[in-house]
Short mmCIF file of C-alpha atoms in Angstrom, two decimals:
data_model
loop_
_atom_site.label_atom_id
_atom_site.label_comp_id
_atom_site.label_asym_id
_atom_site.label_seq_id
_atom_site.Cartn_x
_atom_site.Cartn_y
_atom_site.Cartn_z
CA UNK A 1 -26.06 -31.34 -19.07
CA UNK A 2 -23.37 -30.75 -16.46
CA UNK A 3 -24.28 -28.97 -13.29
CA UNK A 4 -22.21 -27.53 -10.44
CA UNK A 5 -22.38 -28.55 -6.81
CA UNK A 6 -24.64 -26.04 -5.05
CA UNK A 7 -23.32 -22.94 -3.34
CA UNK A 8 -24.11 -23.09 0.36
CA UNK A 9 -24.21 -20.64 3.21
CA UNK A 10 -24.66 -21.02 6.97
CA UNK A 11 -26.81 -17.91 7.11
CA UNK A 12 -30.17 -18.31 8.88
CA UNK A 13 -32.36 -15.90 6.93
CA UNK A 14 -34.85 -15.72 9.80
CA UNK A 15 -32.32 -14.85 12.51
CA UNK A 16 -32.47 -11.52 14.34
CA UNK A 17 -29.24 -10.42 12.67
CA UNK A 18 -30.46 -11.02 9.16
CA UNK A 19 -33.87 -9.51 9.80
CA UNK A 20 -32.06 -6.34 10.86
CA UNK A 21 -29.64 -6.48 7.92
CA UNK A 22 -31.72 -7.89 5.14
CA UNK A 23 -30.25 -5.98 2.20
CA UNK A 24 -26.64 -6.74 3.03
CA UNK A 25 -27.42 -10.42 3.51
CA UNK A 26 -29.33 -10.62 0.26
CA UNK A 27 -26.48 -8.95 -1.56
CA UNK A 28 -24.06 -11.54 -0.21
CA UNK A 29 -26.27 -14.44 -1.28
CA UNK A 30 -27.04 -12.93 -4.67
CA UNK A 31 -23.39 -12.37 -5.47
CA UNK A 32 -22.57 -15.90 -4.30
CA UNK A 33 -24.91 -17.66 -6.74
CA UNK A 34 -28.33 -17.74 -8.36
CA UNK A 35 -29.25 -20.59 -6.04
CA UNK A 36 -27.80 -20.98 -2.55
CA UNK A 37 -28.55 -23.90 -0.26
CA UNK A 38 -29.07 -22.80 3.34
CA UNK A 39 -28.58 -25.81 5.61
CA UNK A 40 -29.63 -23.90 8.72
CA UNK A 41 -33.02 -23.30 7.14
CA UNK A 42 -33.00 -26.50 5.06
CA UNK A 43 -34.01 -24.24 2.22
CA UNK A 44 -32.84 -23.49 -1.31
CA UNK A 45 -32.77 -19.75 -1.85
CA UNK A 46 -33.28 -18.29 -5.33
CA UNK A 47 -31.61 -14.91 -5.27
CA UNK A 48 -31.83 -13.16 -8.66
CA UNK A 49 -34.66 -11.29 -10.37
CA UNK A 50 -35.19 -13.26 -13.56
CA UNK A 51 -34.99 -16.67 -11.88
CA UNK A 52 -37.47 -15.61 -9.21
CA UNK A 53 -39.89 -14.32 -11.82
CA UNK A 54 -39.56 -17.55 -13.80
CA UNK A 55 -40.18 -19.63 -10.68
CA UNK A 56 -43.30 -17.60 -9.95
CA UNK A 57 -44.52 -18.33 -13.47
CA UNK A 58 -44.06 -22.07 -13.04
CA UNK A 59 -46.61 -23.08 -10.44
CA UNK A 60 -46.35 -26.73 -11.46
CA UNK A 61 -42.70 -27.03 -10.50
CA UNK A 62 -42.85 -24.50 -7.68
CA UNK A 63 -45.92 -25.34 -5.65
CA UNK A 64 -47.39 -23.06 -2.98
CA UNK A 65 -48.04 -26.02 -0.71
CA UNK A 66 -45.10 -24.83 1.33
CA UNK A 67 -45.51 -21.08 1.04
CA UNK A 68 -44.70 -20.91 4.76
CA UNK A 69 -41.50 -22.25 6.27
CA UNK A 70 -43.06 -24.61 8.81
CA UNK A 71 -45.42 -27.53 8.20
CA UNK A 72 -47.98 -26.51 10.83
CA UNK A 73 -48.68 -23.18 9.17
CA UNK A 74 -48.81 -24.77 5.72
CA UNK A 75 -51.44 -27.10 7.13
CA UNK A 76 -53.42 -24.17 8.54
CA UNK A 77 -53.21 -22.38 5.20
CA UNK A 78 -54.43 -25.38 3.25
CA UNK A 79 -57.89 -23.87 2.62
CA UNK A 80 -56.60 -20.55 1.32
CA UNK A 81 -55.62 -19.23 -2.08
CA UNK A 82 -52.17 -18.46 -0.66
CA UNK A 83 -51.26 -22.13 -0.31
CA UNK A 84 -53.24 -23.50 -3.25
CA UNK A 85 -51.99 -24.40 -6.73
CA UNK A 86 -53.97 -24.23 -9.94
CA UNK A 87 -56.57 -25.53 -10.63
CA UNK A 88 -57.95 -25.33 -7.06
CA UNK A 89 -56.36 -21.92 -6.66
CA UNK A 90 -58.58 -20.18 -9.22
CA UNK A 91 -61.86 -20.43 -7.34
CA UNK A 92 -60.32 -19.41 -4.00
CA UNK A 93 -58.57 -16.48 -5.58
CA UNK A 94 -61.72 -15.37 -7.38
CA UNK A 95 -63.58 -15.00 -4.08
CA UNK A 96 -60.86 -12.67 -2.82
CA UNK A 97 -60.50 -10.68 -5.99
CA UNK A 98 -64.24 -10.38 -6.59
CA UNK A 99 -64.15 -8.19 -3.51
CA UNK A 100 -60.66 -6.73 -3.52
CA UNK A 101 -59.56 -6.24 -7.10
CA UNK A 102 -59.11 -2.76 -8.58
CA UNK A 103 -62.27 -3.52 -10.53
CA UNK A 104 -64.21 -4.28 -7.36
CA UNK A 105 -62.86 -1.26 -5.52
CA UNK A 106 -63.09 1.36 -8.24
CA UNK A 107 -65.85 3.21 -6.37
CA UNK A 108 -63.73 3.33 -3.23
CA UNK A 109 -61.12 5.65 -4.68
CA UNK A 110 -62.89 8.91 -3.85
CA UNK A 111 -63.84 8.05 -0.24
CA UNK A 112 -60.39 6.63 0.50
CA UNK A 113 -58.61 9.67 -0.94
CA UNK A 114 -60.92 11.93 1.03
CA UNK A 115 -60.20 10.07 4.23
CA UNK A 116 -56.46 10.30 3.54
CA UNK A 117 -56.69 14.00 2.93
CA UNK A 118 -58.54 14.53 6.20
CA UNK A 119 -56.02 12.55 8.21
CA UNK A 120 -53.01 14.23 6.64
CA UNK A 121 -54.55 17.67 7.15
CA UNK A 122 -55.03 16.91 10.82
CA UNK A 123 -51.46 15.57 11.26
CA UNK A 124 -49.95 18.56 9.49
CA UNK A 125 -51.81 20.85 11.88
CA UNK A 126 -50.11 18.99 14.74
CA UNK A 127 -46.64 19.57 13.26
CA UNK A 128 -45.05 16.56 14.96
CA UNK A 129 -46.34 13.03 15.12
CA UNK A 130 -45.43 9.37 15.09
CA UNK A 131 -45.37 8.34 11.45
CA UNK A 132 -46.32 4.82 12.49
CA UNK A 133 -49.06 5.08 15.13
CA UNK A 134 -50.62 8.25 13.74
CA UNK A 135 -50.44 7.61 10.01
CA UNK A 136 -48.98 4.34 8.77
CA UNK A 137 -51.02 2.28 11.24
CA UNK A 138 -54.06 4.48 11.79
CA UNK A 139 -55.01 4.82 8.13
CA UNK A 140 -54.93 1.24 6.79
CA UNK A 141 -56.48 -0.09 9.96
CA UNK A 142 -59.41 2.25 9.62
CA UNK A 143 -59.82 1.59 5.89
CA UNK A 144 -59.58 -2.21 6.13
CA UNK A 145 -61.75 -2.51 9.19
CA UNK A 146 -64.43 -0.39 7.53
CA UNK A 147 -64.17 -2.52 4.41
CA UNK A 148 -64.55 -5.76 6.34
CA UNK A 149 -67.17 -4.21 8.57
CA UNK A 150 -65.46 -5.01 11.85
CA UNK A 151 -66.78 -2.92 14.71
CA UNK A 152 -66.12 -2.14 18.34
CA UNK A 153 -63.38 -3.57 20.50
CA UNK A 154 -62.34 -6.11 17.91
CA UNK A 155 -60.56 -3.29 16.12
CA UNK A 156 -57.83 -3.26 18.77
CA UNK A 157 -57.06 -6.93 18.33
CA UNK A 158 -56.47 -6.76 14.62
CA UNK A 159 -52.88 -5.52 14.60
CA UNK A 160 -51.27 -7.97 16.99
CA UNK A 161 -53.18 -10.70 15.19
CA UNK A 162 -51.75 -9.72 11.82
CA UNK A 163 -48.21 -9.56 13.04
CA UNK A 164 -48.47 -12.92 14.77
CA UNK A 165 -49.77 -14.49 11.56
CA UNK A 166 -46.78 -13.15 9.66
CA UNK A 167 -44.32 -14.50 12.23
CA UNK A 168 -45.84 -17.91 11.67
CA UNK A 169 -45.08 -17.84 7.96
CA UNK A 170 -41.44 -18.23 8.91
CA UNK A 171 -39.85 -21.27 10.55
CA UNK A 172 -41.14 -22.43 13.92
CA UNK A 173 -38.40 -20.56 15.79
CA UNK A 174 -38.88 -18.87 19.14
CA UNK A 175 -40.47 -15.82 17.60
CA UNK A 176 -43.05 -17.98 15.81
CA UNK A 177 -43.77 -20.07 18.87
CA UNK A 178 -44.41 -16.95 20.92
CA UNK A 179 -46.89 -15.84 18.27
CA UNK A 180 -48.89 -19.08 18.30
CA UNK A 181 -51.43 -18.15 21.00
CA UNK A 182 -52.09 -14.75 19.45
CA UNK A 183 -52.42 -16.19 15.95
CA UNK A 184 -54.76 -18.86 17.25
CA UNK A 185 -57.02 -16.17 18.66
CA UNK A 186 -57.42 -14.65 15.21
CA UNK A 187 -58.05 -18.01 13.64
CA UNK A 188 -60.59 -18.89 16.32
CA UNK A 189 -62.37 -15.60 15.85
CA UNK A 190 -62.60 -15.73 12.05
CA UNK A 191 -63.55 -19.39 11.92
CA UNK A 192 -65.64 -19.98 15.01
CA UNK A 193 -66.83 -16.81 16.62
CA UNK A 194 -67.44 -14.21 13.93
CA UNK A 195 -70.88 -14.14 12.44
CA UNK A 196 -72.07 -12.20 9.47
CA UNK A 197 -74.34 -10.16 11.72
CA UNK A 198 -71.22 -8.89 13.53
CA UNK A 199 -70.11 -7.21 10.34
CA UNK A 200 -71.47 -3.92 9.11
CA UNK A 201 -74.15 -4.07 6.44
CA UNK A 202 -72.89 -3.32 2.97
CA UNK A 203 -69.29 -4.13 3.89
CA UNK A 204 -67.17 -6.59 1.95
CA UNK A 205 -67.12 -8.87 4.98
CA UNK A 206 -70.90 -8.92 5.06
CA UNK A 207 -71.05 -9.57 1.31
CA UNK A 208 -68.76 -12.57 1.63
CA UNK A 209 -70.82 -13.82 4.58
CA UNK A 210 -73.94 -13.57 2.47
CA UNK A 211 -72.23 -15.53 -0.29
CA UNK A 212 -71.62 -18.25 2.30
CA UNK A 213 -75.23 -18.10 3.51
CA UNK A 214 -76.39 -18.51 -0.09
CA UNK A 215 -74.11 -21.51 -0.48
CA UNK A 216 -71.88 -19.87 -3.11
CA UNK A 217 -68.93 -20.62 -0.86
CA UNK A 218 -68.54 -22.64 2.32
CA UNK A 219 -68.60 -21.01 5.74
CA UNK A 220 -65.08 -22.28 6.18
CA UNK A 221 -64.04 -20.30 3.12
CA UNK A 222 -65.63 -17.21 4.64
CA UNK A 223 -63.45 -17.61 7.71
CA UNK A 224 -60.34 -18.13 5.63
CA UNK A 225 -60.98 -15.13 3.44
CA UNK A 226 -61.58 -12.72 6.29
CA UNK A 227 -58.55 -14.18 8.01
CA UNK A 228 -56.44 -13.64 4.91
CA UNK A 229 -57.54 -10.05 4.45
CA UNK A 230 -56.98 -9.18 8.09
CA UNK A 231 -53.71 -11.03 8.45
CA UNK A 232 -52.17 -10.15 5.11
CA UNK A 233 -53.82 -6.83 4.40
CA UNK A 234 -52.29 -4.63 6.96
CA UNK A 235 -48.75 -5.12 8.16
CA UNK A 236 -47.35 -4.89 4.66
CA UNK A 237 -49.31 -1.73 3.84
CA UNK A 238 -48.40 -0.25 7.21
CA UNK A 239 -44.69 -0.92 6.78
CA UNK A 240 -44.72 0.49 3.27
CA UNK A 241 -46.28 3.77 4.38
CA UNK A 242 -43.55 3.99 7.01
CA UNK A 243 -40.91 3.33 4.37
CA UNK A 244 -42.37 6.00 2.10
CA UNK A 245 -42.18 8.59 4.88
CA UNK A 246 -38.58 7.64 5.64
CA UNK A 247 -37.38 7.49 2.03
CA UNK A 248 -39.01 10.76 1.00
CA UNK A 249 -37.62 12.33 4.16
CA UNK A 250 -34.11 11.12 3.29
CA UNK A 251 -34.46 12.28 -0.32
CA UNK A 252 -35.96 15.78 -0.11
CA UNK A 253 -35.27 16.61 -3.77
CA UNK A 254 -37.50 13.69 -4.75
CA UNK A 255 -40.14 14.74 -2.27
CA UNK A 256 -39.97 18.10 -4.01
CA UNK A 257 -40.68 16.37 -7.35
CA UNK A 258 -43.70 14.67 -5.83
CA UNK A 259 -44.87 17.99 -4.45
CA UNK A 260 -44.62 19.55 -7.89
CA UNK A 261 -46.56 16.68 -9.41
CA UNK A 262 -48.62 14.69 -6.89
CA UNK A 263 -49.67 12.39 -9.75
CA UNK A 264 -46.24 10.81 -9.32
CA UNK A 265 -47.58 9.06 -6.23
CA UNK A 266 -47.80 5.67 -8.02
CA UNK A 267 -44.18 5.95 -9.20
CA UNK A 268 -43.13 6.75 -5.63
CA UNK A 269 -44.94 3.71 -4.25
CA UNK A 270 -43.42 1.49 -6.94
CA UNK A 271 -39.93 2.57 -5.97
CA UNK A 272 -40.59 2.25 -2.21
CA UNK A 273 -41.81 -1.32 -2.73
CA UNK A 274 -38.78 -2.17 -4.84
CA UNK A 275 -36.21 -0.71 -2.51
CA UNK A 276 -37.87 -1.79 0.74
CA UNK A 277 -39.81 -4.92 -0.07
CA UNK A 278 -42.15 -5.35 2.90
CA UNK A 279 -42.47 -9.14 2.63
CA UNK A 280 -39.13 -10.02 1.06
CA UNK A 281 -39.17 -13.83 1.23
CA UNK A 282 -41.83 -16.37 0.20
CA UNK A 283 -41.74 -20.15 0.23
CA UNK A 284 -42.37 -22.76 -2.43
CA UNK A 285 -42.07 -26.52 -2.71
CA UNK A 286 -40.06 -28.02 -5.58
CA UNK A 287 -42.35 -30.75 -6.93
CA UNK A 288 -39.60 -32.20 -9.12
CA UNK A 289 -35.86 -31.81 -9.61
CA UNK A 290 -35.43 -28.41 -11.22
CA UNK A 291 -32.36 -26.76 -12.65
CA UNK A 292 -31.94 -23.06 -12.05
CA UNK A 293 -28.91 -21.44 -13.65
CA UNK A 294 -26.79 -24.57 -13.42
CA UNK A 295 -27.83 -25.73 -9.94
CA UNK A 296 -30.28 -28.60 -9.50
CA UNK A 297 -32.79 -28.12 -6.70
CA UNK A 298 -33.90 -31.61 -5.67
CA UNK A 299 -37.52 -32.75 -5.70
CA UNK A 300 -39.43 -32.08 -2.45
CA UNK A 301 -37.06 -29.29 -1.35
CA UNK A 302 -38.24 -26.18 0.46
CA UNK A 303 -37.44 -23.20 -1.72
CA UNK A 304 -37.16 -19.55 -0.67
CA UNK A 305 -37.88 -16.96 -3.31
CA UNK A 306 -36.02 -13.82 -2.21
CA UNK A 307 -38.25 -11.10 -3.70
CA UNK A 308 -36.31 -8.49 -1.75
CA UNK A 309 -33.07 -9.67 -3.33
CA UNK A 310 -34.52 -9.76 -6.86
CA UNK A 311 -35.66 -6.19 -6.35
CA UNK A 312 -32.06 -5.11 -5.75
CA UNK A 313 -30.55 -7.21 -8.53
CA UNK A 314 -28.15 -5.12 -10.63
CA UNK A 315 -28.74 -7.54 -13.52
CA UNK A 316 -32.21 -6.05 -13.76
CA UNK A 317 -32.07 -2.63 -12.08
CA UNK A 318 -29.34 -0.13 -12.78
CA UNK A 319 -27.87 1.35 -9.62
CA UNK A 320 -30.33 -0.74 -7.63
CA UNK A 321 -29.58 0.73 -4.20
CA UNK A 322 -30.57 4.21 -5.29
CA UNK A 323 -34.04 5.49 -4.41
CA UNK A 324 -35.20 6.98 -7.70
CA UNK A 325 -38.86 7.75 -8.24
CA UNK A 326 -38.35 8.30 -11.97
CA UNK A 327 -37.50 4.62 -12.34
CA UNK A 328 -41.14 3.53 -12.13
CA UNK A 329 -40.16 -0.14 -12.39
CA UNK A 330 -43.69 -1.54 -12.33
CA UNK A 331 -42.38 -5.06 -12.83
CA UNK A 332 -40.71 -5.12 -9.40
CA UNK A 333 -41.31 -8.18 -7.23
CA UNK A 334 -42.78 -6.39 -4.22
CA UNK A 335 -46.23 -7.80 -4.98
CA UNK A 336 -44.86 -11.07 -6.30
CA UNK A 337 -45.94 -11.95 -9.84
CA UNK A 338 -48.38 -14.09 -11.78
CA UNK A 339 -50.88 -16.53 -10.31
CA UNK A 340 -50.26 -15.48 -6.69
CA UNK A 341 -49.52 -11.79 -7.17
CA UNK A 342 -50.78 -9.88 -4.15
CA UNK A 343 -54.56 -9.95 -4.30
CA UNK A 344 -54.78 -6.83 -2.17
CA UNK A 345 -52.49 -4.64 -4.23
CA UNK A 346 -55.40 -2.65 -5.63
CA UNK A 347 -56.49 -1.70 -2.12
CA UNK A 348 -52.92 -1.03 -0.98
CA UNK A 349 -52.45 1.32 -3.92
CA UNK A 350 -55.66 3.21 -3.22
CA UNK A 351 -54.61 3.73 0.38
CA UNK A 352 -51.00 4.65 -0.23
CA UNK A 353 -51.54 6.75 -3.35
CA UNK A 354 -54.23 8.64 -1.42
CA UNK A 355 -51.87 9.30 1.47
CA UNK A 356 -48.93 10.26 -0.74
CA UNK A 357 -50.99 12.70 -2.79
CA UNK A 358 -52.37 14.29 0.36
CA UNK A 359 -48.90 14.44 1.94
CA UNK A 360 -47.51 16.11 -1.21
CA UNK A 361 -50.33 18.64 -1.27
CA UNK A 362 -50.31 19.61 2.41
CA UNK A 363 -46.62 19.50 3.30
CA UNK A 364 -43.81 21.78 2.24
CA UNK A 365 -41.09 20.00 4.20
CA UNK A 366 -40.57 17.71 7.17
CA UNK A 367 -37.91 15.84 9.06
CA UNK A 368 -37.53 12.22 10.03
CA UNK A 369 -36.17 11.75 13.56
CA UNK A 370 -35.75 8.51 15.44
CA UNK A 371 -36.73 5.33 13.60
CA UNK A 372 -37.30 2.18 15.65
CA UNK A 373 -37.57 -1.20 13.96
CA UNK A 374 -39.07 -4.40 15.26
CA UNK A 375 -38.40 -8.05 14.41
CA UNK A 376 -40.79 -10.28 12.50
CA UNK A 377 -40.00 -13.49 10.63
CA UNK A 378 -41.70 -12.37 7.46
CA UNK A 379 -42.07 -8.60 7.35
CA UNK A 380 -39.85 -5.66 8.39
CA UNK A 381 -42.06 -3.66 10.75
CA UNK A 382 -41.36 -0.35 12.42
CA UNK A 383 -42.34 0.42 15.99
CA UNK A 384 -42.13 4.15 15.51
CA UNK A 385 -40.96 6.85 13.10
CA UNK A 386 -40.56 10.32 14.53
CA UNK A 387 -41.90 12.95 12.11
CA UNK A 388 -41.02 16.49 13.15
CA UNK A 389 -40.82 20.03 11.87
CA UNK A 390 -43.68 19.61 9.47
CA UNK A 391 -44.02 22.85 7.56
CA UNK A 392 -47.36 23.13 5.82
CA UNK A 393 -47.64 24.20 2.23
CA UNK B 1 -42.77 -13.65 -48.00
CA UNK B 2 -43.93 -14.80 -44.58
CA UNK B 3 -47.10 -13.36 -43.16
CA UNK B 4 -46.65 -13.55 -39.44
CA UNK B 5 -49.51 -12.13 -37.44
CA UNK B 6 -49.11 -11.32 -33.76
CA UNK B 7 -52.28 -11.16 -31.69
CA UNK B 8 -52.85 -9.93 -28.16
CA UNK B 9 -54.68 -12.59 -26.19
CA UNK B 10 -56.42 -11.86 -22.88
CA UNK B 11 -57.32 -14.49 -20.28
CA UNK B 12 -60.48 -12.87 -18.93
CA UNK B 13 -60.64 -15.16 -15.92
CA UNK B 14 -57.28 -13.88 -14.71
CA UNK B 15 -57.86 -10.18 -15.36
CA UNK B 16 -58.54 -8.15 -12.20
CA UNK B 17 -58.43 -4.68 -13.68
CA UNK B 18 -55.00 -3.58 -12.38
CA UNK B 19 -54.50 -1.40 -15.43
CA UNK B 20 -50.73 -1.62 -15.75
CA UNK B 21 -51.21 -2.83 -19.32
CA UNK B 22 -53.17 0.31 -20.16
CA UNK B 23 -50.35 2.43 -18.76
CA UNK B 24 -47.80 0.55 -20.86
CA UNK B 25 -49.83 0.55 -24.08
CA UNK B 26 -52.68 3.08 -23.83
CA UNK B 27 -53.20 3.08 -27.58
CA UNK B 28 -53.69 -0.69 -27.67
CA UNK B 29 -56.03 -1.33 -24.73
CA UNK B 30 -58.01 0.34 -22.00
CA UNK B 31 -60.13 -0.38 -18.94
CA UNK B 32 -63.77 0.60 -19.38
CA UNK B 33 -66.00 2.12 -16.68
CA UNK B 34 -66.72 -1.33 -15.29
CA UNK B 35 -63.00 -1.97 -14.85
CA UNK B 36 -62.95 -4.53 -17.66
CA UNK B 37 -60.08 -4.64 -20.12
CA UNK B 38 -60.91 -3.92 -23.75
CA UNK B 39 -58.25 -4.75 -26.33
CA UNK B 40 -58.63 -1.99 -28.90
CA UNK B 41 -55.92 -3.22 -31.23
CA UNK B 42 -55.88 -7.02 -31.31
CA UNK B 43 -53.49 -7.47 -34.19
CA UNK B 44 -50.11 -5.95 -33.41
CA UNK B 45 -48.02 -4.38 -36.14
CA UNK B 46 -44.27 -3.77 -35.99
CA UNK B 47 -44.68 -0.24 -34.66
CA UNK B 48 -46.73 -1.49 -31.69
CA UNK B 49 -44.88 -4.68 -30.85
CA UNK B 50 -42.68 -3.12 -28.17
CA UNK B 51 -45.60 -1.56 -26.33
CA UNK B 52 -47.54 -4.84 -26.62
CA UNK B 53 -44.62 -6.80 -25.19
CA UNK B 54 -44.32 -4.33 -22.33
CA UNK B 55 -48.05 -4.64 -21.55
CA UNK B 56 -47.72 -8.43 -21.44
CA UNK B 57 -44.67 -8.18 -19.23
CA UNK B 58 -46.10 -5.80 -16.64
CA UNK B 59 -49.48 -7.47 -16.12
CA UNK B 60 -49.25 -8.54 -12.45
CA UNK B 61 -51.46 -11.58 -12.97
CA UNK B 62 -49.95 -12.65 -16.31
CA UNK B 63 -53.32 -12.39 -18.02
CA UNK B 64 -51.93 -11.25 -21.38
CA UNK B 65 -50.12 -13.20 -24.06
CA UNK B 66 -48.80 -12.50 -27.52
CA UNK B 67 -49.71 -15.25 -29.92
CA UNK B 68 -48.08 -15.56 -33.31
CA UNK B 69 -49.54 -17.36 -36.27
#
């Protein structure tokens, strides 16, 4: 077997520039090669759809022990399903999915849709609002916090905590260092301060606490799970709602299609996740030398799986840069794939489908004004999205 | 004449009830009221093989397999 010397690039995929220009950077890397070594990140990036999907299917070669891009965070994550490999992974994942899977949440559909409808109705009455603060943030926060059973002033802390946690999944650059104290607060709260009694009776949080009290899981696990749900469960959903508002606003003829058939909401979400992957890069550790499309990634290397690049790969998606809700490419990489596929996707879908259906039912047309982005090592958050001229149906 | 049989195999421990399989191959499987996957057609004939392959492909947790004997 002959292999080529690796393609390399001096790009730092966690720099401000790249975070602001993710798609263009990914395109460059993807066109360069299937595997590109990034010396500035000391990381091997896998850029194309099929190779990423194959890597995700091979948890033996591509271990989640370095899912984050700095050793401190990987250490912190060591008790979670996110950073575990099979066979340990199974039990940790089961605790999450017992409470968060579509199966577990099937009775939540009606109340979540109702809540969405109420919120959208209220925003449409206003006519102008901030798509982020008033919808994309307000809704998931309220749903997740109710689910976990968090009450009172803690609710305000949740968002900055989540964003800090995401920054720390990247390298320990300045952005991550600045996030340390905030992230530590969340960790401290979920592992040391929070008690089951603090959480509302009947909530998922309370249920998991009771499982710990019964000895089904350790109290440590309880902390980790709540931490995971709070840290991972919001920013990505929030960003995606923002992206949906922007993309439908920019493509009114497709919004019209959704209005004519609100049951297309899932197809809309699928395409939003593909085109604007909210968490576009995840880490892995190569546990042995592995050849990917002619390049050998050496044992013990940090690998970056560029989900966001795979989702725009013309080898898989025709006309990949086009927002097209009829595509319904359910095998996009926005939720990952396989063993570690997003455990919260069932909940995210309930929330976002609910909002999209309500938006389609209540709104005839709207405009997107100023859009302000923010920088985060791992996600692509918005600070604000001006929604104006909402004409009710 | 070879008698190849293709079976749909479900790893119950992986299944979380996402339902993408049901969307891809509604005539082969469905989620019941408890959110559990029921394989209605275990042995896949040539007219169903494409839908079966699609169901396997789209399962987010890779809980489905096609097994040939």
